[in-house]
Short mmCIF file of C-alpha atoms in Angstrom, two decimals:
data_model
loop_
_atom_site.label_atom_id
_atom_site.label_comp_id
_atom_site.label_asym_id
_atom_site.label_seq_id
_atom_site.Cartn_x
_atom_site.Cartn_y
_atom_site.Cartn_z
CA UNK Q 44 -11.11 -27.09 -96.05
CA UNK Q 45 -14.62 -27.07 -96.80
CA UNK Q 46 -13.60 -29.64 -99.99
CA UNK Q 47 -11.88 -31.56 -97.96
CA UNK Q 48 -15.20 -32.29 -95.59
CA UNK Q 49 -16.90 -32.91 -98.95
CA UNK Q 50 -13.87 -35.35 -100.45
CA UNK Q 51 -13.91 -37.23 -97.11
CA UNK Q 52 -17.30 -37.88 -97.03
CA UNK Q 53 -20.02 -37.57 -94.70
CA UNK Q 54 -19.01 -39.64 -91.47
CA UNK Q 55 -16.26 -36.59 -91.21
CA UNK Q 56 -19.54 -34.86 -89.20
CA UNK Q 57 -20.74 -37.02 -87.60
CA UNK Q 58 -18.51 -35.87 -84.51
CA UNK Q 59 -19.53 -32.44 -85.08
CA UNK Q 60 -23.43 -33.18 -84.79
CA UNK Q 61 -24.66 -32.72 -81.11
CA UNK Q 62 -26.45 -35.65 -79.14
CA UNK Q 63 -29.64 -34.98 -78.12
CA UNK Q 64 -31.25 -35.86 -75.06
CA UNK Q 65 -33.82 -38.25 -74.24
CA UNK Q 66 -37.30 -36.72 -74.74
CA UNK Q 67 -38.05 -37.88 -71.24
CA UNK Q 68 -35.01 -36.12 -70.18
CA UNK Q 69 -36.23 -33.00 -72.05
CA UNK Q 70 -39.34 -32.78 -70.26
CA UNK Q 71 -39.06 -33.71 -67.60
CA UNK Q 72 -40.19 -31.34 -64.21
CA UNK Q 73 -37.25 -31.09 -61.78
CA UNK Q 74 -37.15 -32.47 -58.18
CA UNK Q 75 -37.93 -29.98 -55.71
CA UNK Q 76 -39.49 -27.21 -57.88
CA UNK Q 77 -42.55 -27.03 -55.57
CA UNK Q 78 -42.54 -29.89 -53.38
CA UNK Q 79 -40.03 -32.34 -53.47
CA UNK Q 80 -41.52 -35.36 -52.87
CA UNK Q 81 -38.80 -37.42 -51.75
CA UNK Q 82 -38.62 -40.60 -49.64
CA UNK Q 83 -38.30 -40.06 -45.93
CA UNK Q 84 -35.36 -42.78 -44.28
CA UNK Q 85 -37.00 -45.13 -41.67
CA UNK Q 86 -34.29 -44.00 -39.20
CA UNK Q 87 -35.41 -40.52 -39.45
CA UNK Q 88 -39.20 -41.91 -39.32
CA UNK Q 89 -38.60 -43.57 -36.46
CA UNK Q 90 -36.80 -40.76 -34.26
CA UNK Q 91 -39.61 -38.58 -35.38
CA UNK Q 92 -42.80 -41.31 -34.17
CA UNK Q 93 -41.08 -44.18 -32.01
CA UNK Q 94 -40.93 -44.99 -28.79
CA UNK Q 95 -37.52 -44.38 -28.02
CA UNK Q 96 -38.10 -39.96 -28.58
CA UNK Q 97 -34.55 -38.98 -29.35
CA UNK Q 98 -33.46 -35.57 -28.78
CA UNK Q 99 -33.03 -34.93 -32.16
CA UNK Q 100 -32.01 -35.64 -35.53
CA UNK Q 101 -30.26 -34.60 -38.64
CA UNK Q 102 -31.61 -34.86 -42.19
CA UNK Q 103 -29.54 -34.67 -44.91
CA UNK Q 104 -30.66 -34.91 -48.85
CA UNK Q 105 -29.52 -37.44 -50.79
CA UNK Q 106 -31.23 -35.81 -54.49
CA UNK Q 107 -29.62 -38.81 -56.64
CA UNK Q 108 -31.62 -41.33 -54.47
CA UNK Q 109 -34.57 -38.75 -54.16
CA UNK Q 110 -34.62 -39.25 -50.69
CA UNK Q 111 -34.20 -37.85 -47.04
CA UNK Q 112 -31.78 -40.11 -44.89
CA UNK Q 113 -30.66 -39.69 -41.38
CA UNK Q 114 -27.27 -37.69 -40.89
CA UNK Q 115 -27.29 -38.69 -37.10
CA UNK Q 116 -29.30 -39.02 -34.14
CA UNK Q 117 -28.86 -37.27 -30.54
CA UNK Q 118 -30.15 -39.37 -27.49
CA UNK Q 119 -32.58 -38.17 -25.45
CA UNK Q 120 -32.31 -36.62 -22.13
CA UNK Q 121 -29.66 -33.48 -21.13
CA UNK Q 122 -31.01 -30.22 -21.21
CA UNK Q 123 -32.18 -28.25 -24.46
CA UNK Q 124 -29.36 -25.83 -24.49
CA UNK Q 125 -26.76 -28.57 -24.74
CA UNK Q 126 -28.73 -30.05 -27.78
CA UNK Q 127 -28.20 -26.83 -29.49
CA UNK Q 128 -24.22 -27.21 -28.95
CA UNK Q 129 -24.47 -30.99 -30.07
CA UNK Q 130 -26.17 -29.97 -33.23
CA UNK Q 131 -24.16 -26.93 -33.78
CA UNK Q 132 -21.23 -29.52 -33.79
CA UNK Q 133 -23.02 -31.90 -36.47
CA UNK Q 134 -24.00 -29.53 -38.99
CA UNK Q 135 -20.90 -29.40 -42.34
CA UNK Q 136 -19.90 -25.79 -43.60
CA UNK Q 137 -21.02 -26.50 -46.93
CA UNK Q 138 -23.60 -28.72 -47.14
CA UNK Q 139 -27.80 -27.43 -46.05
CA UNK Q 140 -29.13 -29.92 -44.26
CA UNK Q 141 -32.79 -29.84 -41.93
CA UNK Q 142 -32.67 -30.85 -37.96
CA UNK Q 143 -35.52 -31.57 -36.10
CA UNK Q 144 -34.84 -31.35 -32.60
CA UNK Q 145 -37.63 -32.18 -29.59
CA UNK Q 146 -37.88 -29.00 -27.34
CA UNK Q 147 -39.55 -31.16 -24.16
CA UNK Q 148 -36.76 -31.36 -21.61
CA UNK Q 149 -36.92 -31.08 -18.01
CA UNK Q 150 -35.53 -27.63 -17.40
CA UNK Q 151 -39.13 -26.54 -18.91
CA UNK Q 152 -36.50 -24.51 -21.39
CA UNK Q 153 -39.39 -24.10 -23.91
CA UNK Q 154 -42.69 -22.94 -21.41
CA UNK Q 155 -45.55 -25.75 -22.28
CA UNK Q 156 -43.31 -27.66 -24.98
CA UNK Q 157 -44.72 -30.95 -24.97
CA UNK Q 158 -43.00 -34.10 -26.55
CA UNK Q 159 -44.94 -33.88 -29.81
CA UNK Q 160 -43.25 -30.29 -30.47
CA UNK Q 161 -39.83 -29.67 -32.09
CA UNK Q 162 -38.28 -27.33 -33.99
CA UNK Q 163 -37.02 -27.22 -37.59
CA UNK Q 164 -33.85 -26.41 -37.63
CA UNK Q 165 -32.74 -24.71 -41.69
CA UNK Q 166 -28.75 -25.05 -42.23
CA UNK Q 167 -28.04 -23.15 -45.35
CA UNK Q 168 -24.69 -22.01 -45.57
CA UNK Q 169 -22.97 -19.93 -47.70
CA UNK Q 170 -21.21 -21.50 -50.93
CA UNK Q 171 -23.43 -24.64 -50.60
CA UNK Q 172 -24.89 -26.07 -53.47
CA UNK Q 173 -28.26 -24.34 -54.96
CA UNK Q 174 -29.84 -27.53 -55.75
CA UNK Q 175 -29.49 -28.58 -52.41
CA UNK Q 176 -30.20 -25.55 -50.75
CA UNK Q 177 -33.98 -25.99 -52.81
CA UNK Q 178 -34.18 -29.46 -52.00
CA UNK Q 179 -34.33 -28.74 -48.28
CA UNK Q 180 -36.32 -26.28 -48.12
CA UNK Q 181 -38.92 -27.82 -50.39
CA UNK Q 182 -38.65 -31.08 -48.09
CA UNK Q 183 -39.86 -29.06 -45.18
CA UNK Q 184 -43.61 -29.13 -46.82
CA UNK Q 185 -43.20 -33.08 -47.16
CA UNK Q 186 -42.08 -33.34 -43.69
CA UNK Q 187 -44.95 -31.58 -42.08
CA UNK Q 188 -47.30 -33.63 -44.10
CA UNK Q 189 -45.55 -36.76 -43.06
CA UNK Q 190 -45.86 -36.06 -39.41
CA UNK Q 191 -49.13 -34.35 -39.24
CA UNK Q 192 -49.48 -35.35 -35.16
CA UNK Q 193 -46.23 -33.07 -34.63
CA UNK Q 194 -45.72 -29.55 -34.26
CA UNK Q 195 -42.71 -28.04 -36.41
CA UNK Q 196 -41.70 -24.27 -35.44
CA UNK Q 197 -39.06 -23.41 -38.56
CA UNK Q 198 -35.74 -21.34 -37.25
CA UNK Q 199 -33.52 -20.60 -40.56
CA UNK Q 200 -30.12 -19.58 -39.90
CA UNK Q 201 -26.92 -19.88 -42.33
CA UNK Q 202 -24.49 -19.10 -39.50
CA UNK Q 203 -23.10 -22.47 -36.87
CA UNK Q 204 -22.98 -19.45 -34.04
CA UNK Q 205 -26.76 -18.67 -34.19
CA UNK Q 206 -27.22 -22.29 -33.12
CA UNK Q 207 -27.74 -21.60 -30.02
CA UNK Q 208 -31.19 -21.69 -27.54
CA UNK Q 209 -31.67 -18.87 -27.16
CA UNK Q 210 -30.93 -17.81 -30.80
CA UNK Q 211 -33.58 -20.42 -31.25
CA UNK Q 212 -36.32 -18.40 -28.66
CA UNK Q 213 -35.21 -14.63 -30.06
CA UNK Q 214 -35.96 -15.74 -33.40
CA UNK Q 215 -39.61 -17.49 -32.86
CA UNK Q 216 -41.07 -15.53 -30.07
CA UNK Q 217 -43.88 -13.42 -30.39
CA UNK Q 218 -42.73 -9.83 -31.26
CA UNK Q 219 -44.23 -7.36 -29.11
CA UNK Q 220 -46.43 -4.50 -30.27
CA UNK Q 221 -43.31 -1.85 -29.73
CA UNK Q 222 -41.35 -4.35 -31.82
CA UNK Q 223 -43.46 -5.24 -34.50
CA UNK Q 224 -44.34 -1.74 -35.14
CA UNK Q 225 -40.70 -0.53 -35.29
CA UNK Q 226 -40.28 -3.18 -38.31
CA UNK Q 227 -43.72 -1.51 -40.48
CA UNK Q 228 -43.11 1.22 -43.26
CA UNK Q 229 -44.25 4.44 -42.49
CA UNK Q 230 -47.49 3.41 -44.88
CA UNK Q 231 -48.20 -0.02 -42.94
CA UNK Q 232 -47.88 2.28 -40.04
CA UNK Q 233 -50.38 4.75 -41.17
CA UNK Q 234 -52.54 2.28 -42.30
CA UNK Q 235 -52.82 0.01 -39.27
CA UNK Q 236 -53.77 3.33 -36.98
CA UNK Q 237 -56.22 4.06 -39.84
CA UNK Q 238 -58.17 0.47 -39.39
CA UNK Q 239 -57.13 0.82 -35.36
CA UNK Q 240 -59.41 3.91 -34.92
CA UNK Q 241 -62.42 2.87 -37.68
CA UNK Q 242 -62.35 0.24 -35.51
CA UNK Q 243 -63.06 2.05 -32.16
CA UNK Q 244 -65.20 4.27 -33.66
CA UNK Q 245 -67.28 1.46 -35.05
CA UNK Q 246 -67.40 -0.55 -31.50
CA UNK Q 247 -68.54 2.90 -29.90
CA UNK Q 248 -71.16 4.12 -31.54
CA UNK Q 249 -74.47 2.92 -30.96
CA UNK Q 250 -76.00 -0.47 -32.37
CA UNK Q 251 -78.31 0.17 -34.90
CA UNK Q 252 -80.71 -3.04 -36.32
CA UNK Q 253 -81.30 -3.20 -39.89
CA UNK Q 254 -84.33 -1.98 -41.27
CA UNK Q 255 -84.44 1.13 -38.92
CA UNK Q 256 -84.54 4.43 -40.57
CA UNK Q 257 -83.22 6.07 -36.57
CA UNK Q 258 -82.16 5.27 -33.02
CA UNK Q 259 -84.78 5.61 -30.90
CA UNK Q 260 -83.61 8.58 -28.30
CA UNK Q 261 -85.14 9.78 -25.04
CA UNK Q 262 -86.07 13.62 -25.45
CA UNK Q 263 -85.74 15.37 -21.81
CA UNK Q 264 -88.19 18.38 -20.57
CA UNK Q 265 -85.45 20.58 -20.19
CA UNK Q 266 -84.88 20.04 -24.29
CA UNK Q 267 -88.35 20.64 -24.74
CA UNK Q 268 -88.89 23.77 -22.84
CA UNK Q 269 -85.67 25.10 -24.35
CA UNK Q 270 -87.07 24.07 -28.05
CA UNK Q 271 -90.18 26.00 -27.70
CA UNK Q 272 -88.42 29.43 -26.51
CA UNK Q 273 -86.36 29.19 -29.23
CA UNK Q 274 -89.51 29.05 -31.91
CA UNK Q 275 -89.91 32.54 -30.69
CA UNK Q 276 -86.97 33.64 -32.25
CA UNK Q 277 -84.24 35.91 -30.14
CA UNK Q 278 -83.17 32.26 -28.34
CA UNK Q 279 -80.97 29.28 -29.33
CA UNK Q 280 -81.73 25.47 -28.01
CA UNK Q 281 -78.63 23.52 -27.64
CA UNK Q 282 -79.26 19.44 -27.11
CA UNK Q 283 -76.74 17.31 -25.93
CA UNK Q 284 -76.65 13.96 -25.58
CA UNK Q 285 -76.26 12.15 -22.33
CA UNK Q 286 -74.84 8.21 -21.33
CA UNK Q 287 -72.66 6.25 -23.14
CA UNK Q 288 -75.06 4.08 -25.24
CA UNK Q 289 -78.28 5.81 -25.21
CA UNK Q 290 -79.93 8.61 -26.62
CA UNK Q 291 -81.03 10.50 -23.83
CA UNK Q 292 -81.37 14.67 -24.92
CA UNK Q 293 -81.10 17.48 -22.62
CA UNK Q 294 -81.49 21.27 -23.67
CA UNK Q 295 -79.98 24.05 -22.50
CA UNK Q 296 -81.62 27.82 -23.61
CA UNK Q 297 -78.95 30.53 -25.12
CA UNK Q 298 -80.25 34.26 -25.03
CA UNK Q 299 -79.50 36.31 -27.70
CA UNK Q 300 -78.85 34.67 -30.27
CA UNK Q 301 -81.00 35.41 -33.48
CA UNK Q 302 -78.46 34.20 -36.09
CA UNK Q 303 -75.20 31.60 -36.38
CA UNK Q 304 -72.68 34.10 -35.71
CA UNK Q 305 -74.61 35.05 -32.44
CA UNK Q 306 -73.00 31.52 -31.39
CA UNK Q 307 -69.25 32.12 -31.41
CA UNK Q 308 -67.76 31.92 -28.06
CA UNK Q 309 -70.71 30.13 -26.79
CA UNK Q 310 -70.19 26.81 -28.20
CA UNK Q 311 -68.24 24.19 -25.88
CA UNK Q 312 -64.80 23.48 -27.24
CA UNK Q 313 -64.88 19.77 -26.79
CA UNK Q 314 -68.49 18.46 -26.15
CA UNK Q 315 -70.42 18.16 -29.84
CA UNK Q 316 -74.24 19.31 -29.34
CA UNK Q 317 -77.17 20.18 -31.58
CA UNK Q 318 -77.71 23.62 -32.10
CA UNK Q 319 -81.36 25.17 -32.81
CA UNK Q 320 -81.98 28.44 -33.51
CA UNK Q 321 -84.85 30.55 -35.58
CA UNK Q 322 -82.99 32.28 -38.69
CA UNK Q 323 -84.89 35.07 -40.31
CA UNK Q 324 -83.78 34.36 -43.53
CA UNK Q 325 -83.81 30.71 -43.26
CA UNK Q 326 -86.48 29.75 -40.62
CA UNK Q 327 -85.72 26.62 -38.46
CA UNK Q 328 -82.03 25.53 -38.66
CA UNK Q 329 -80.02 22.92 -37.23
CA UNK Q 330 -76.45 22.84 -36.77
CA UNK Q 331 -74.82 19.96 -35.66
CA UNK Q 332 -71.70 21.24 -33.68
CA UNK Q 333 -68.78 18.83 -34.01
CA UNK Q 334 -65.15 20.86 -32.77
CA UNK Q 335 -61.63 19.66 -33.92
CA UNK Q 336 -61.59 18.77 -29.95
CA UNK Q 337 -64.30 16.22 -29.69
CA UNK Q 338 -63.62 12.60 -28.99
CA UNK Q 339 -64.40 10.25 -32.25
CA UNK Q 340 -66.28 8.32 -29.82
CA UNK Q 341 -68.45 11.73 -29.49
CA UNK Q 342 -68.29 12.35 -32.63
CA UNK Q 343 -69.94 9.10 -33.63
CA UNK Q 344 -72.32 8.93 -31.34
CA UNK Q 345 -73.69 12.64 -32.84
CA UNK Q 346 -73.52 11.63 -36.11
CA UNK Q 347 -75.43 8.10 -35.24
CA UNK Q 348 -78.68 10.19 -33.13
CA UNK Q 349 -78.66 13.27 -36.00
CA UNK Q 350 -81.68 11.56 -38.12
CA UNK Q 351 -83.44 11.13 -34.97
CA UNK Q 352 -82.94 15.06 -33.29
CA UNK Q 353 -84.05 16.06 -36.61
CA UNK Q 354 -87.16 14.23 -36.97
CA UNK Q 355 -88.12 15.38 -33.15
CA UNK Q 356 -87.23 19.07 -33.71
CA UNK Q 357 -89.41 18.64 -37.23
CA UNK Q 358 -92.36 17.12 -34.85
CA UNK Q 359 -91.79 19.86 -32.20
CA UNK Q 360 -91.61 23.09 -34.27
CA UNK Q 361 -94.24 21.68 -36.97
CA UNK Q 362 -92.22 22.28 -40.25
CA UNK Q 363 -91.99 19.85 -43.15
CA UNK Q 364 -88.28 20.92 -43.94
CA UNK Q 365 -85.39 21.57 -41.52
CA UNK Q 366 -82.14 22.27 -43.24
CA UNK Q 367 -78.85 20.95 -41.41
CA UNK Q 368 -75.29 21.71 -41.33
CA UNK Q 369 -72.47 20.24 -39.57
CA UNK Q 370 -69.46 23.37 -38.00
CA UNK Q 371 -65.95 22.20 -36.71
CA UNK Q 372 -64.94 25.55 -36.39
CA UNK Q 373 -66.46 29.24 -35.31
CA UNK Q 374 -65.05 30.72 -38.00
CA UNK Q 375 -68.00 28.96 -40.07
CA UNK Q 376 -70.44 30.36 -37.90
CA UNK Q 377 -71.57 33.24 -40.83
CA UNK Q 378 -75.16 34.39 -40.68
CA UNK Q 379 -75.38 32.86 -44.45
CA UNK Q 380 -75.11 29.36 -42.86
CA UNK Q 381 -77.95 27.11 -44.19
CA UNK Q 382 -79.46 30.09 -46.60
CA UNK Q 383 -78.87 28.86 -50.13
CA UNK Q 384 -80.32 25.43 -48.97
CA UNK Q 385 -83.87 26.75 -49.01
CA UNK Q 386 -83.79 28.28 -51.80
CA UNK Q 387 -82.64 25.65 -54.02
CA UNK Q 388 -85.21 23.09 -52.78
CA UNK Q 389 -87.62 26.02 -53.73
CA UNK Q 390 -86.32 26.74 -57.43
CA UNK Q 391 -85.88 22.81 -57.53
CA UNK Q 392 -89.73 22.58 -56.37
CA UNK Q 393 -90.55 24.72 -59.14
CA UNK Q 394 -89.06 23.06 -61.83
CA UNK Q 395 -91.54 20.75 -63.57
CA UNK Q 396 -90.42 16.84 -62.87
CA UNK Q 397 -88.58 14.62 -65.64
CA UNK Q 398 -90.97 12.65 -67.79
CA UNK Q 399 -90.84 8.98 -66.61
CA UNK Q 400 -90.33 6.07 -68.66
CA UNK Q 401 -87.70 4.84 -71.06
CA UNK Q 402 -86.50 7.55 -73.38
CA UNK Q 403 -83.68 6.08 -76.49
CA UNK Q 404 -81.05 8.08 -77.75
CA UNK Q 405 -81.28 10.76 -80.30
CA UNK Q 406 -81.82 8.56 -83.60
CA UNK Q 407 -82.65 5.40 -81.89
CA UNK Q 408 -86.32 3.61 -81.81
CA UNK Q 409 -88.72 2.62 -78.90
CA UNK Q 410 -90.28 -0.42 -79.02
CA UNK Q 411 -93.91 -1.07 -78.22
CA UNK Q 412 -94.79 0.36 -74.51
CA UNK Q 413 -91.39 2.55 -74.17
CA UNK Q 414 -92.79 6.02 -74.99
CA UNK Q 415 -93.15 8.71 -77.41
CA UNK Q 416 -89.43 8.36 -79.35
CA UNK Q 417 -87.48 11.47 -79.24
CA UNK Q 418 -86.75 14.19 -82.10
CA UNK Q 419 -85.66 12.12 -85.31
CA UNK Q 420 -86.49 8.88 -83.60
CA UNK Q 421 -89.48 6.64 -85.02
CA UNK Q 422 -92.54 4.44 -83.36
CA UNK Q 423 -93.57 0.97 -84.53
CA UNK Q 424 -97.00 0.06 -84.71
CA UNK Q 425 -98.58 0.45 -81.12
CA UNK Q 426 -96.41 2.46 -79.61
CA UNK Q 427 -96.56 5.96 -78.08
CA UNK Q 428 -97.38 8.75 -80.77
#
């Protein structure tokens, strides 16, 4: 066979070679991919802006003309619910078209529809053509940009018994908070109470402007009075705050209590306070008491004065250090609380400070004004020896 080809010469393949399309044709973006661009019909142009403000028409998508031309127009007037059933009627099983249809009527079916809003009306049925189907919903871009002036609400739907009014009103109403929450994942869920209560917390606690190291707060006698018995030792001040918004600090005295597990049972269960107390092996301590119990709103507002109770109890019981702790539960009342603190700013004290200044890596070079180089470094001329 293959001699045969040969004997017969070559025009016996020339049927067998494939045409090739134009290089336009080749390259050539197709309609609809992003927008589609296409020509908008002056019939459907002028039921959208004239005067005459039908009740609505159909657009169907004519993609070898590249355009959008009117599949029919419904007069005005009648009430919005029989538009639906008129449209429902117009729309073909297998062929997507869009319908814009005005929502004004005088029922006041739509509540503040005005005759500049309509909705957008998506007919994609099932089995239709997927060029088409992209066509249309592409056009819906170029018809909004058209008609800037009117208001388009979009209601997809690829089944004629869905277009209906109030179809139409179930499916663009604003979901309520039961119903939009019953739609989120178990993580949006979480998440949105997450950002929920940050939020609260951060509109509850006090304002603070910038550059201030602390809130100012507004220490009370009775704080006072109870602060000096307990620099005695043998007593405990506790300082609560008082108001919503300010720092105003009362003191109450506790009796008998010379060390942090004096305090269990004599903490409130749902009121966070600053707790005060004379520690023999520690000194001065303060505990900031903050139960499972306490409102975050509380528990903000604690954490917000803390900078400022401690530099008042500093002033007030004249030391230079005042170690801190924060206790959510009693069990973490030990008489250990706040020990190793004080002793590891003393062994830290101790320790002679880090040489300052730039120091390379082992092997490397400083150059001029960096330092003495380290062990198998070298210095240039005029720098450290």
């Amino acid at each position: 066979r293959f001699g045969h080809f040969i004997h017969q010469g070559r025009p016996q393949f020339e049927g067998l070679r494939p045409s090739l399309p134009p290089a336009a044709a080749m390259f050539r973006v197709p309609i609809g991919a992003t927008d589609a661009g296409l020509a908008i019909d002056d019939v459907v142009r002028a039921a959208v802006e004239g005067e005459a403000k039908p009740r609505a028409v159909k657009i169907g998508v004519d993609s070898k003309g590249e355009r959008l031309n009117s599949g029919g127009v419904l007069p005005g007037g009648g009430s919005l619910e029989e538009a639906f059933k008129a449209v429902a009627a117009l729309l073909e099983d297998a062929v997507p078209c869009l319908v814009l249809i005005r929502l004004q009527d005088d029922a006041g079916s739509i509540p503040g529809a005005g005759v500049n809003d309509m909705a957008m009306l998506g007919w994609t049925p099932n089995g239709s053509p997927p060029k088409l189907r992209m066509l249309c919903a592409t056009s819906r871009k170029t018809l909004r940009e058209t008609f800037p002036s009117v208001s388009f609400k979009e209601f997809n739907t690829c089944d004629r018994s869905d277009v209906t009014l109030q179809s139409y009103i179930d499916a663009t109403r604003d979901m309520t908070d039961a119903e939009r929450r019953a739609a989120m994942t178990r993580e949006e869920l979480d998440l949105e109470d997450v950002k929920k209560q940050f939020s609260m917390e951060q509109s509850a606690a006090p304002k603070r402007m910038a550059g201030m190291a602390a809130l100012a707060i507004d220490s009370q006698a009775s704080f006072e009075e109870a602060m000096a018995a307990a620099l005695g030792g043998g007593n405990a001040c506790v300082g609560r705050l008082a108001g919503d918004k300010t720092g105003v600090l009362h003191g109450e005295l506790l009796d008998g209590i010379s060390a942090p597990s004096d305090l269990k049972g004599k903490l409130p269960s749902d009121v966070p306070c600053y707790v005060i107390l004379k520690s023999p092996e520690a000194g001065l301590i303060l505990i900031s008491w903050l139960p499972d119990g306490v409102k975050a709103k509380d528990r903000m507002k604690c954490s917000s004065f803390k900078a400022s109770v401690v530099q008042l109890v500093k002033q007030l019981g004249k030391v230079e250090k005042l170690p801190t702790t924060e206790v959510t539960d009693e069990d973490d009342l030990t008489d250990d609380l706040c020990v190793a603190r004080p002793q590891e700013e003393e062994k830290a004290a101790e320790q002679p400070p880090a040489p300052g200044g730039f120091r390379p890596p082992v092997g490397g070079m400083a150059l001029p004004g960096m330092g003495k180089p380290p062990p198998g470094g070298f210095a240039l001329p005029g720098m450290g020896k």
